[in-house]
Amino acid sequence: MRLTEPTLHADRLLVLLRQIVGTPHVLVAPHATAPYTKGFRFGSGKVRAVIRPRTLVEFWRVAELCVAADQIMIVQAANTGLTGGSTPDGDAYDRPVILINTRRLRGMHLIDGGRQVICLPGTTLHKLETTLARYGREPHSVIGSSCIGASVLGGISNNSGGALVQRGPAYTEMALYGRVTAEGRLELVNHLGVKLDADPIKALARLESGAFTRDEIEWTGRKGHDDGYIAHVRDVEAQTPGRFNQDERRLFEASGCAGKLIVFAVRVDSFPAELDSRVFYIGTNCTDKLEDLRRHLLTAYDTLPIAGEYMHRNAFRIAEAYGRDTVALIRYAGTRNIPRLFAAKAWLDDWLGQWKWLPAHLTDKVMQKLGRVLPQQIPERMLAFEARFEHHLMLRVSADLAAKVEAHLRDTFATEGTDWFACTPDEGKRAFLHRFAAAGAALRYRAVHDHKVGEIVALDVALRRNDREWSETLPAALDARILEKLYYGHFLCHVMHQDYVLKPGESAEATEHEMLTQLDQRGARYPAEHNLGHLYEGDDALFAHYRDLDPCNCLNPGIGRSTKKRNWKAESI
């Protein structure tokens, strides 16, 4: 039942919310809500309040109150998404927006010696990684988003990808979630595979405390990861991409829900840690050579490589110039401290932003100056390859596969215009860190040269598995708008990240539209792994999935550029 009209008044609603989570955790002032309502790279909007529950029971009661008061809910974890999918999108909503941040809801329960893990909403990938390391196991992702504090649930909700070839997109069929019915009632759905109470309050309290026995854990056959991905990515003659966010094969309840459910917990698989892996560094000026290698690596052996990361020479150079401090921070401070350093930078950026007389992007400019006095972070052999080759591949393989791959490289990459070397452990680590730094290099480049450059267009693209023409060639008129192009990606999966720094005055929206048209003609799909957010437009099949999850359209409305109106009414109505 909905609350009465007098109760709907903002002040009364905020009083009730404060009674649930405590006054310090109901944020309403613009300076207090800004870190939550501005996206990591894109998106912002106004909210009535930001709520930070401490327990799953508080989370449930906040959601129950918001449903009763006919409020829009946007549930957010670490706010590290790149497409604005966990923040408001402007102000064109037909109901007030309550943003619920779940960072305080941290916790996990290991099952069967760590073979599976139940993760609460605020559990970070980094915390999961460090916990599983004690058991000789790893989560779905071990670098990249884990370094900036991304959450496990965020990855599942977005079908996020990653660098590890054998693991595919983040996926599970086991979750405990709240769903708002067509009648406007919040119901708890338990597909977690743990026997819990029918009463939501009791169920959530018991789950959070871990007060369930081994006998109450069910082994139903539901999947805890995409176990069909290895066979899928091996099909190098398929005319469709290996993984992308609108793939109906990987939309299942919490997986790919994009915030259209209130997810309280997910149960995911872990993986045996790879010990004594080897890294090979490969350079070439011939794209066909790399494509032949990709197909060989995916089809010739009983096991797949661990990771194969690509960088174009220009991305290499810009990452070296504008990501040196990032590599140094991870090397010397360790991944454990990186999430809080990123959070501190975000807070400082927001605080400095209120002083209009200060230069824009001040922290980036200071960090850039400091970075230039740091020692060179790239190994000498990699620097030599940058001078010789346009295309670079970092290939990590298991100890069992290393000898076979090395023999193949010796036979096929000894021709003119190609070369390779086996990395030392330190070289291998720094090679992959350098590739990670490329992901933020375009943003740093723009921040440092903000008066000389235009906007950024950032795409993550899934190419067809059989596509030999994977290296992009833009039409001359489109290419003329661009100042710098950065190409890097998960090469074995044919997932490419393409960042374009435009010339001053060029429209990012118009340029992106033309680029997407080019990608459509190539049979590519997008986004590949960062989800649609408020940047990309979803298709009818995806919206049907969203409507089934959220018939009232009260959870994260507008996602995928869909309507923001109640009950999925058209924007023109």
Coordinates of C-alpha atoms in Angstrom, one line a residue:
M1 CA 0.0 0.0 0.0
R2 CA 1.3 3.5 -0.9
L3 CA 1.8 6.1 1.8
T4 CA -0.8 8.9 2.0
E5 CA -0.2 12.2 0.3
P6 CA 0.9 14.1 3.5
T7 CA 3.4 11.3 4.2
L8 CA 4.8 11.8 0.7
H9 CA 6.2 15.2 1.7
A10 CA 9.9 15.2 1.4
D11 CA 10.6 16.2 5.0
R12 CA 8.4 13.4 6.4
L13 CA 10.1 10.8 4.1
L14 CA 13.5 11.9 5.2
V15 CA 12.5 11.7 8.8
L16 CA 11.5 8.0 8.2
L17 CA 14.7 7.3 6.4
R18 CA 16.8 8.8 9.1
Q19 CA 15.0 6.6 11.6
I20 CA 16.1 3.5 9.6
V21 CA 19.8 4.3 8.9
G22 CA 20.6 7.2 11.2
T23 CA 20.9 10.9 10.4
P24 CA 24.6 10.8 9.3
H25 CA 23.7 8.4 6.5
V26 CA 20.9 10.4 4.9
L27 CA 22.7 12.9 2.7
V28 CA 20.8 15.8 1.1
A29 CA 23.2 18.7 0.8
P30 CA 24.6 19.1 -2.8
H31 CA 28.2 19.0 -1.6
A32 CA 27.5 15.8 0.3
T33 CA 25.6 14.0 -2.4
A34 CA 28.0 15.0 -5.3
P35 CA 30.4 12.1 -4.9
Y36 CA 27.5 9.7 -5.4
T37 CA 25.5 11.6 -8.1
K38 CA 28.5 12.2 -10.5
G39 CA 29.7 9.2 -12.5
F40 CA 33.3 8.0 -12.5
R41 CA 33.6 9.2 -16.1
F42 CA 30.2 10.2 -17.2
G43 CA 26.7 11.2 -15.9
S44 CA 25.2 13.3 -13.2
G45 CA 21.9 14.4 -11.8
K46 CA 19.9 15.5 -8.8
V47 CA 18.5 13.3 -6.1
R48 CA 16.2 13.8 -3.2
A49 CA 18.7 12.0 -0.9
V50 CA 21.6 9.6 -0.8
I51 CA 21.0 6.8 1.7
R52 CA 23.8 4.6 3.1
P53 CA 22.4 1.5 4.9
R54 CA 24.6 -0.4 7.2
T55 CA 22.8 -3.8 7.2
L56 CA 20.8 -5.8 4.7
V57 CA 17.8 -5.3 7.0
E58 CA 18.2 -1.5 6.8
F59 CA 18.6 -1.9 3.0
W60 CA 15.3 -3.8 2.8
R61 CA 13.5 -1.3 5.0
V62 CA 14.7 1.7 3.0
A63 CA 13.6 0.0 -0.3
E64 CA 10.3 -0.9 1.2
L65 CA 9.7 2.7 2.3
C66 CA 10.8 4.0 -1.1
V67 CA 8.4 1.7 -2.9
A68 CA 5.5 2.7 -0.6
A69 CA 6.3 6.4 -1.2
D70 CA 6.5 6.0 -5.0
Q71 CA 10.1 7.0 -5.2
I72 CA 12.6 6.1 -7.9
M73 CA 15.5 4.1 -6.6
I74 CA 19.0 4.0 -8.0
V75 CA 21.1 1.4 -6.2
Q76 CA 24.9 2.1 -6.4
A77 CA 27.9 0.3 -5.1
A78 CA 31.4 1.8 -5.8
N79 CA 30.3 4.2 -8.6
T80 CA 33.2 3.1 -10.8
G81 CA 31.1 2.5 -14.0
L82 CA 32.2 4.3 -17.2
T83 CA 28.8 4.8 -18.8
G84 CA 26.8 6.5 -16.0
G85 CA 24.7 3.5 -15.2
S86 CA 24.7 3.9 -11.4
T87 CA 24.0 7.6 -11.2
P88 CA 21.1 9.8 -12.1
D89 CA 20.9 11.1 -15.7
G90 CA 19.9 14.7 -15.6
D91 CA 16.6 15.8 -14.0
A92 CA 13.9 14.6 -16.4
Y93 CA 12.3 12.1 -14.0
D94 CA 8.6 12.0 -13.2
R95 CA 9.2 11.0 -9.6
P96 CA 11.7 11.9 -6.9
V97 CA 15.0 9.9 -7.0
I98 CA 16.5 8.2 -3.9
L99 CA 20.0 6.9 -4.5
I100 CA 21.0 4.0 -2.2
N101 CA 24.7 3.5 -1.8
T102 CA 25.7 0.1 -0.6
R103 CA 29.4 0.5 0.1
R104 CA 28.8 -0.1 3.8
L105 CA 27.2 -3.5 3.2
R106 CA 30.5 -5.4 3.0
G107 CA 30.9 -9.0 3.8
M108 CA 31.3 -12.5 2.2
H109 CA 30.8 -16.1 3.1
L110 CA 33.1 -18.8 1.6
I111 CA 31.5 -22.1 0.7
D112 CA 33.2 -25.4 0.2
G113 CA 36.7 -24.1 1.0
G114 CA 36.3 -21.1 -1.1
R115 CA 35.1 -22.9 -4.3
Q116 CA 32.1 -20.6 -4.2
V117 CA 31.5 -17.3 -2.4
I118 CA 28.4 -15.4 -1.3
C119 CA 29.0 -11.7 -1.7
L120 CA 27.0 -8.9 -0.1
P121 CA 26.4 -5.6 -2.1
G122 CA 29.5 -3.7 -1.0
T123 CA 32.0 -6.5 -1.3
T124 CA 34.8 -5.3 -3.6
L125 CA 36.7 -7.4 -6.1
H126 CA 39.9 -6.5 -4.4
K127 CA 38.7 -7.7 -1.0
L128 CA 37.4 -10.9 -2.7
E129 CA 40.8 -11.4 -4.4
T130 CA 42.8 -11.0 -1.3
T131 CA 40.5 -13.3 0.7
L132 CA 40.6 -16.1 -1.9
A133 CA 44.4 -15.8 -2.2
R134 CA 44.7 -17.5 1.1
Y135 CA 43.0 -20.6 -0.4
G136 CA 45.0 -20.6 -3.6
R137 CA 42.0 -19.3 -5.6
E138 CA 41.0 -16.2 -7.6
P139 CA 37.8 -14.4 -8.5
H140 CA 36.5 -13.6 -11.9
S141 CA 38.7 -10.5 -12.2
V142 CA 42.1 -9.9 -10.7
I143 CA 43.2 -6.5 -12.2
G144 CA 41.6 -3.5 -13.8
S145 CA 38.4 -2.6 -12.1
S146 CA 39.5 -4.3 -8.9
C147 CA 42.2 -1.6 -8.5
I148 CA 39.6 1.2 -8.3
G149 CA 37.4 -0.6 -5.7
A150 CA 34.7 -1.9 -8.0
S151 CA 32.2 -4.3 -6.4
V152 CA 31.4 -7.9 -7.2
L153 CA 27.7 -7.1 -7.5
G154 CA 28.4 -4.3 -9.9
G155 CA 30.2 -6.6 -12.2
I156 CA 27.4 -9.2 -12.1
S157 CA 24.7 -6.5 -12.7
N158 CA 26.6 -5.3 -15.7
N159 CA 27.8 -8.6 -17.1
S160 CA 31.2 -6.9 -16.9
G161 CA 34.1 -8.5 -18.9
G162 CA 37.7 -8.6 -18.0
A163 CA 41.2 -9.6 -19.2
L164 CA 41.0 -13.3 -18.2
V165 CA 40.1 -15.2 -21.4
Q166 CA 38.8 -18.4 -19.7
R167 CA 36.3 -16.7 -17.4
G168 CA 34.2 -14.7 -19.8
P169 CA 31.7 -12.1 -18.6
A170 CA 30.7 -11.8 -14.9
Y171 CA 27.7 -14.1 -14.5
T172 CA 25.8 -16.1 -11.9
E173 CA 22.4 -17.7 -11.7
M174 CA 22.4 -17.6 -7.9
A175 CA 21.2 -14.5 -6.2
L176 CA 19.0 -13.1 -3.5
Y177 CA 17.1 -10.0 -4.7
G178 CA 14.2 -7.7 -4.2
R179 CA 11.7 -7.2 -7.1
V180 CA 9.0 -4.6 -7.3
T181 CA 5.9 -6.2 -8.7
A182 CA 3.4 -4.7 -11.2
E183 CA 1.2 -4.0 -8.2
G184 CA 3.9 -1.9 -6.5
R185 CA 4.8 -4.4 -3.9
L186 CA 8.4 -5.3 -2.9
E187 CA 9.0 -9.1 -2.8
L188 CA 12.1 -11.0 -1.8
V189 CA 13.2 -13.7 -4.3
N190 CA 15.6 -16.3 -3.0
H191 CA 17.5 -18.1 -5.7
L192 CA 20.8 -18.0 -3.8
G193 CA 20.8 -21.7 -3.1
V194 CA 20.7 -21.2 0.7
K195 CA 17.6 -22.2 2.7
L196 CA 16.4 -19.0 4.4
D197 CA 13.3 -17.8 6.3
A198 CA 10.2 -16.8 4.4
D199 CA 10.2 -13.5 6.4
P200 CA 12.5 -11.1 4.6
I201 CA 13.8 -9.5 7.8
K202 CA 14.8 -12.8 9.3
A203 CA 16.2 -14.1 6.1
L204 CA 18.4 -11.1 5.5
A205 CA 19.6 -10.9 9.0
R206 CA 20.5 -14.6 9.1
L207 CA 22.3 -14.4 5.7
E208 CA 24.4 -11.4 6.7
S209 CA 25.5 -12.9 9.9
G210 CA 26.3 -16.2 8.2
A211 CA 24.0 -18.1 10.6
F212 CA 23.3 -20.9 8.1
T213 CA 24.6 -24.4 8.2
R214 CA 26.3 -26.6 5.6
D215 CA 23.1 -28.6 5.3
E216 CA 21.2 -25.5 4.4
I217 CA 23.4 -24.9 1.4
E218 CA 21.8 -26.3 -1.8
W219 CA 23.6 -27.5 -4.8
T220 CA 20.9 -27.1 -7.5
G221 CA 23.0 -27.0 -10.6
R222 CA 22.6 -23.3 -11.1
K223 CA 25.7 -21.8 -12.6
G224 CA 28.2 -19.5 -10.7
H225 CA 30.0 -18.4 -13.8
D226 CA 29.6 -18.6 -17.6
D227 CA 31.0 -22.1 -18.0
G228 CA 30.2 -22.2 -21.7
Y229 CA 32.4 -19.2 -22.6
I230 CA 35.5 -21.2 -23.4
A231 CA 33.8 -23.2 -26.2
H232 CA 32.1 -20.0 -27.3
V233 CA 35.3 -17.9 -27.7
R234 CA 37.1 -20.8 -29.4
D235 CA 34.7 -20.6 -32.3
V236 CA 36.9 -18.3 -34.4
E237 CA 34.7 -18.8 -37.5
A238 CA 31.6 -17.4 -35.9
Q239 CA 30.2 -14.3 -37.5
T240 CA 29.1 -12.8 -34.1
P241 CA 31.1 -11.3 -31.3
G242 CA 32.2 -13.4 -28.3
R243 CA 30.8 -11.2 -25.6
F244 CA 28.8 -8.0 -25.4
N245 CA 26.3 -6.5 -23.0
Q246 CA 23.1 -7.1 -24.9
D247 CA 23.8 -10.8 -25.4
E248 CA 20.6 -12.6 -24.4
R249 CA 22.6 -15.7 -23.4
R250 CA 23.9 -13.9 -20.4
L251 CA 20.8 -12.1 -19.1
F252 CA 19.5 -14.0 -16.1
E253 CA 17.8 -12.3 -13.1
A254 CA 20.7 -10.4 -11.3
S255 CA 23.1 -11.1 -14.1
G256 CA 22.8 -8.2 -16.5
C257 CA 20.0 -6.6 -14.5
A258 CA 21.6 -3.1 -14.8
G259 CA 20.0 -2.0 -11.5
K260 CA 16.5 -3.2 -12.4
L261 CA 16.5 -5.4 -9.3
I262 CA 17.6 -4.8 -5.7
V263 CA 20.3 -7.3 -5.3
F264 CA 21.2 -8.3 -1.7
A265 CA 23.7 -11.1 -2.4
V266 CA 25.1 -13.2 -5.2
R267 CA 26.8 -16.5 -5.1
V268 CA 29.7 -16.9 -7.5
D269 CA 32.4 -19.4 -8.4
S270 CA 36.1 -18.9 -7.8
F271 CA 38.9 -20.4 -9.8
P272 CA 42.3 -22.1 -9.0
A273 CA 45.1 -19.5 -9.0
E274 CA 47.6 -19.8 -11.8
L275 CA 51.0 -20.4 -10.4
D276 CA 54.3 -19.8 -12.2
S277 CA 52.6 -18.3 -15.3
R278 CA 54.8 -17.0 -18.1
V279 CA 54.4 -13.7 -20.1
F280 CA 55.5 -13.3 -23.7
Y281 CA 55.8 -9.8 -25.3
I282 CA 55.1 -9.8 -29.0
G283 CA 55.5 -7.0 -31.5
T284 CA 54.5 -6.7 -35.2
N285 CA 53.7 -4.3 -38.0
C286 CA 51.3 -6.8 -39.6
T287 CA 47.8 -7.2 -38.2
D288 CA 47.4 -10.5 -40.0
K289 CA 50.2 -12.0 -38.0
L290 CA 48.4 -11.2 -34.7
E291 CA 45.1 -12.5 -36.0
D292 CA 46.8 -15.8 -37.1
L293 CA 48.3 -16.0 -33.6
R294 CA 44.9 -15.3 -32.0
R295 CA 43.2 -18.1 -33.9
H296 CA 46.1 -20.5 -33.2
L297 CA 46.0 -19.8 -29.4
L298 CA 42.2 -20.3 -29.3
T299 CA 42.1 -23.6 -31.2
A300 CA 45.4 -25.4 -31.1
Y301 CA 45.7 -26.4 -27.4
D302 CA 43.7 -28.2 -24.8
T303 CA 43.8 -25.1 -22.6
L304 CA 43.4 -21.5 -23.3
P305 CA 45.9 -18.7 -22.5
I306 CA 45.2 -16.8 -19.3
A307 CA 45.2 -13.4 -20.9
G308 CA 46.1 -11.7 -24.2
E309 CA 46.2 -7.9 -23.9
Y310 CA 46.7 -5.6 -27.0
M311 CA 48.1 -2.1 -27.3
H312 CA 48.6 0.1 -30.3
R313 CA 51.8 2.1 -30.4
N314 CA 49.9 5.3 -29.8
A315 CA 48.2 4.0 -26.8
F316 CA 51.6 2.7 -25.6
R317 CA 53.1 6.2 -25.9
I318 CA 50.3 8.1 -24.3
A319 CA 50.1 5.6 -21.4
E320 CA 53.8 6.0 -20.8
A321 CA 53.5 9.8 -20.8
Y322 CA 50.2 10.1 -18.9
G323 CA 50.0 6.9 -16.8
R324 CA 53.5 6.6 -15.4
D325 CA 52.4 7.7 -11.9
T326 CA 49.5 5.1 -12.1
V327 CA 52.0 2.3 -12.7
A328 CA 54.3 3.5 -10.0
L329 CA 51.5 3.8 -7.5
I330 CA 50.5 0.2 -8.0
R331 CA 54.0 -1.1 -8.0
Y332 CA 55.1 0.7 -4.9
A333 CA 51.9 1.2 -2.9
G334 CA 50.3 -2.1 -3.9
T335 CA 46.8 -2.8 -5.1
R336 CA 45.5 -2.9 -1.6
N337 CA 45.9 0.9 -1.2
I338 CA 44.8 1.9 -4.7
P339 CA 41.0 2.0 -4.1
R340 CA 41.4 4.4 -1.1
L341 CA 43.8 6.6 -3.1
F342 CA 41.3 6.8 -6.0
A343 CA 38.6 7.6 -3.5
A344 CA 40.7 10.3 -1.9
K345 CA 41.4 11.9 -5.3
A346 CA 37.7 11.9 -6.1
W347 CA 36.9 13.6 -2.8
L348 CA 39.7 16.2 -3.3
D349 CA 38.6 16.9 -6.9
D350 CA 35.1 17.6 -5.6
W351 CA 36.3 19.8 -2.8
L352 CA 38.6 21.8 -5.1
G353 CA 35.8 22.2 -7.6
Q354 CA 34.0 24.6 -5.4
W355 CA 36.8 27.1 -5.7
K356 CA 36.2 28.5 -9.1
W357 CA 39.5 30.5 -9.2
L358 CA 41.5 27.3 -9.1
P359 CA 42.6 25.7 -12.4
A360 CA 40.4 22.8 -13.6
H361 CA 41.6 19.3 -13.1
L362 CA 44.2 20.5 -10.6
T363 CA 45.0 17.1 -9.0
D364 CA 45.6 15.5 -12.4
K365 CA 47.9 18.3 -13.4
V366 CA 49.9 18.0 -10.2
M367 CA 50.1 14.3 -10.4
Q368 CA 51.2 14.6 -14.0
K369 CA 54.1 16.9 -13.0
L370 CA 55.1 14.5 -10.2
G371 CA 54.9 11.5 -12.6
R372 CA 57.4 13.1 -15.0
V373 CA 60.1 13.0 -12.3
L374 CA 59.5 9.4 -11.5
P375 CA 61.9 6.7 -12.8
Q376 CA 60.9 5.1 -16.1
Q377 CA 58.4 2.3 -15.3
I378 CA 58.6 0.5 -18.7
P379 CA 61.2 -2.1 -19.2
E380 CA 63.9 -1.4 -21.7
R381 CA 63.0 -4.2 -24.0
M382 CA 59.4 -3.0 -24.2
L383 CA 60.6 0.5 -25.1
A384 CA 62.7 -0.9 -27.9
F385 CA 59.7 -2.7 -29.3
E386 CA 57.7 0.5 -29.2
A387 CA 60.2 2.1 -31.5
R388 CA 60.1 -0.9 -33.9
F389 CA 56.4 -2.0 -33.9
E390 CA 53.0 -0.6 -34.3
H391 CA 51.1 -3.4 -32.6
H392 CA 51.9 -5.0 -29.2
L393 CA 50.5 -8.1 -27.5
M394 CA 51.1 -9.1 -23.9
L395 CA 50.4 -12.9 -23.6
R396 CA 50.1 -14.6 -20.3
V397 CA 50.0 -18.4 -20.3
S398 CA 50.1 -21.2 -17.7
A399 CA 53.3 -23.0 -16.9
D400 CA 52.0 -26.1 -18.7
L401 CA 51.3 -24.2 -21.9
A402 CA 54.4 -22.0 -22.0
A403 CA 56.8 -24.4 -23.8
K404 CA 54.2 -25.0 -26.6
V405 CA 53.5 -21.3 -27.1
E406 CA 57.2 -20.5 -27.0
A407 CA 57.9 -23.0 -29.7
H408 CA 55.1 -21.6 -31.9
L409 CA 56.4 -18.1 -31.5
R410 CA 59.9 -19.2 -32.4
D411 CA 58.6 -20.8 -35.6
T412 CA 56.2 -18.1 -36.7
F413 CA 57.4 -14.7 -35.3
A414 CA 61.0 -14.8 -36.5
T415 CA 60.2 -13.0 -39.8
E416 CA 60.9 -9.4 -40.7
G417 CA 58.5 -7.0 -39.1
T418 CA 57.8 -9.2 -36.1
D419 CA 59.6 -10.2 -32.9
W420 CA 58.9 -11.4 -29.4
F421 CA 60.7 -12.1 -26.1
A422 CA 59.9 -14.1 -23.0
C423 CA 59.5 -11.7 -20.1
T424 CA 61.1 -12.0 -16.7
P425 CA 58.6 -12.0 -13.9
D426 CA 59.2 -8.2 -13.3
E427 CA 58.9 -7.4 -17.0
G428 CA 55.7 -9.4 -17.2
K429 CA 54.2 -7.6 -14.2
R430 CA 55.1 -4.1 -15.6
A431 CA 53.8 -5.0 -19.1
F432 CA 50.3 -5.7 -17.8
L433 CA 50.4 -2.7 -15.4
H434 CA 51.3 -0.5 -18.4
R435 CA 48.3 -1.9 -20.3
F436 CA 46.1 -1.1 -17.3
A437 CA 47.4 2.5 -17.2
A438 CA 46.3 3.0 -20.8
A439 CA 42.6 2.8 -19.7
G440 CA 42.9 6.2 -17.9
A441 CA 45.6 7.8 -20.1
A442 CA 43.1 9.6 -22.4
L443 CA 41.4 11.2 -19.5
R444 CA 44.7 12.3 -18.0
Y445 CA 45.8 13.6 -21.4
R446 CA 42.6 15.7 -21.7
A447 CA 42.8 17.0 -18.2
V448 CA 46.3 18.2 -18.6
H449 CA 45.6 19.8 -22.0
D450 CA 42.1 20.9 -21.2
H451 CA 42.5 24.3 -23.1
K452 CA 44.0 22.7 -26.2
V453 CA 41.8 19.7 -26.8
G454 CA 38.2 18.8 -27.2
E455 CA 35.9 16.1 -25.8
I456 CA 36.6 12.4 -25.5
V457 CA 34.7 9.6 -27.2
A458 CA 35.3 6.3 -25.4
L459 CA 33.9 3.1 -26.9
D460 CA 34.3 -0.5 -25.9
V461 CA 33.5 -2.7 -28.9
A462 CA 33.0 -6.4 -29.4
L463 CA 34.2 -7.5 -32.9
R464 CA 33.1 -10.6 -34.7
R465 CA 35.0 -13.7 -33.7
N466 CA 35.9 -14.3 -37.4
D467 CA 36.9 -10.7 -38.1
R468 CA 40.3 -10.5 -39.7
E469 CA 40.0 -6.8 -40.2
W470 CA 40.1 -6.0 -36.5
S471 CA 42.4 -2.9 -36.8
E472 CA 40.2 0.2 -37.4
T473 CA 40.5 2.5 -40.4
L474 CA 38.3 5.5 -40.2
P475 CA 37.0 7.6 -43.1
A476 CA 39.2 10.6 -43.8
A477 CA 36.5 13.1 -42.8
L478 CA 35.9 11.4 -39.5
D479 CA 39.6 10.9 -38.8
A480 CA 40.2 14.6 -39.4
R481 CA 38.1 15.5 -36.3
I482 CA 40.4 13.5 -34.0
L483 CA 43.6 14.6 -32.2
E484 CA 44.6 11.3 -30.6
K485 CA 43.4 7.7 -31.0
L486 CA 44.1 5.1 -28.3
Y487 CA 43.4 1.4 -29.2
Y488 CA 43.8 -1.3 -26.6
G489 CA 41.9 -4.3 -25.5
H490 CA 41.3 -8.0 -24.7
F491 CA 42.6 -9.3 -28.0
L492 CA 41.8 -13.0 -27.7
C493 CA 38.1 -12.2 -27.0
H494 CA 38.2 -9.5 -29.8
V495 CA 37.0 -6.8 -27.3
M496 CA 38.6 -3.5 -28.1
H497 CA 38.7 -0.3 -26.1
Q498 CA 38.8 2.7 -28.4
D499 CA 39.4 6.2 -26.9
Y500 CA 39.4 9.3 -29.2
V501 CA 40.5 12.7 -28.0
L502 CA 38.7 15.1 -30.4
K503 CA 40.0 18.4 -31.7
P504 CA 38.6 21.5 -30.0
G505 CA 35.0 22.4 -31.1
E506 CA 34.2 18.9 -32.4
S507 CA 30.9 17.4 -31.1
A508 CA 31.4 14.1 -29.2
E509 CA 27.8 13.1 -29.7
A510 CA 27.9 13.6 -33.5
T511 CA 31.3 11.9 -33.8
E512 CA 30.2 8.9 -31.7
H513 CA 27.1 8.5 -33.8
E514 CA 29.1 8.3 -37.0
M515 CA 31.5 5.8 -35.3
L516 CA 28.7 3.6 -34.2
T517 CA 27.3 3.6 -37.7
Q518 CA 30.7 2.4 -38.9
L519 CA 30.8 -0.3 -36.3
D520 CA 27.2 -1.5 -37.3
Q521 CA 28.5 -1.9 -40.8
R522 CA 31.3 -4.1 -39.5
G523 CA 28.9 -6.4 -37.6
A524 CA 30.4 -5.3 -34.2
R525 CA 28.3 -5.0 -31.0
Y526 CA 28.7 -2.4 -28.3
P527 CA 29.2 -1.9 -25.5
A528 CA 31.2 -5.0 -25.0
E529 CA 31.6 -5.0 -21.2
H530 CA 30.8 -1.7 -19.5
N531 CA 27.0 -1.9 -20.0
L532 CA 24.8 0.6 -21.7
G533 CA 24.4 3.1 -18.9
H534 CA 22.9 6.3 -20.2
L535 CA 25.3 6.4 -23.2
Y536 CA 24.2 3.5 -25.4
E537 CA 20.7 2.6 -26.7
G538 CA 19.3 -0.8 -25.8
D539 CA 17.3 -3.0 -28.2
D540 CA 13.8 -4.4 -27.9
A541 CA 14.9 -7.7 -26.5
L542 CA 16.9 -6.1 -23.7
F543 CA 14.0 -3.7 -22.8
A544 CA 11.7 -6.7 -22.6
H545 CA 14.1 -8.2 -20.1
Y546 CA 14.1 -5.0 -18.1
R547 CA 10.3 -4.7 -18.1
D548 CA 10.1 -8.3 -16.8
L549 CA 12.4 -7.5 -14.0
D550 CA 10.9 -4.1 -13.2
P551 CA 7.4 -3.7 -14.5
C552 CA 6.8 -0.4 -12.6
N553 CA 10.1 1.1 -14.0
C554 CA 10.9 2.4 -10.6
L555 CA 14.5 1.0 -10.4
N556 CA 17.2 2.9 -12.4
P557 CA 14.7 4.1 -15.1
G558 CA 16.2 5.5 -18.3
I559 CA 18.9 2.9 -18.5
G560 CA 19.9 2.1 -22.1
R561 CA 18.2 5.4 -23.1
S562 CA 14.8 3.9 -22.3
T563 CA 11.9 5.9 -21.0
K564 CA 12.2 7.2 -17.4
K565 CA 8.4 7.3 -16.9
R566 CA 6.4 5.2 -14.5
N567 CA 5.1 1.9 -16.0
W568 CA 7.3 2.3 -19.1
K569 CA 5.1 5.0 -20.6
A570 CA 6.5 6.6 -23.7
E571 CA 8.4 9.8 -23.2
S572 CA 5.9 11.7 -25.5
I573 CA 2.9 10.8 -23.3

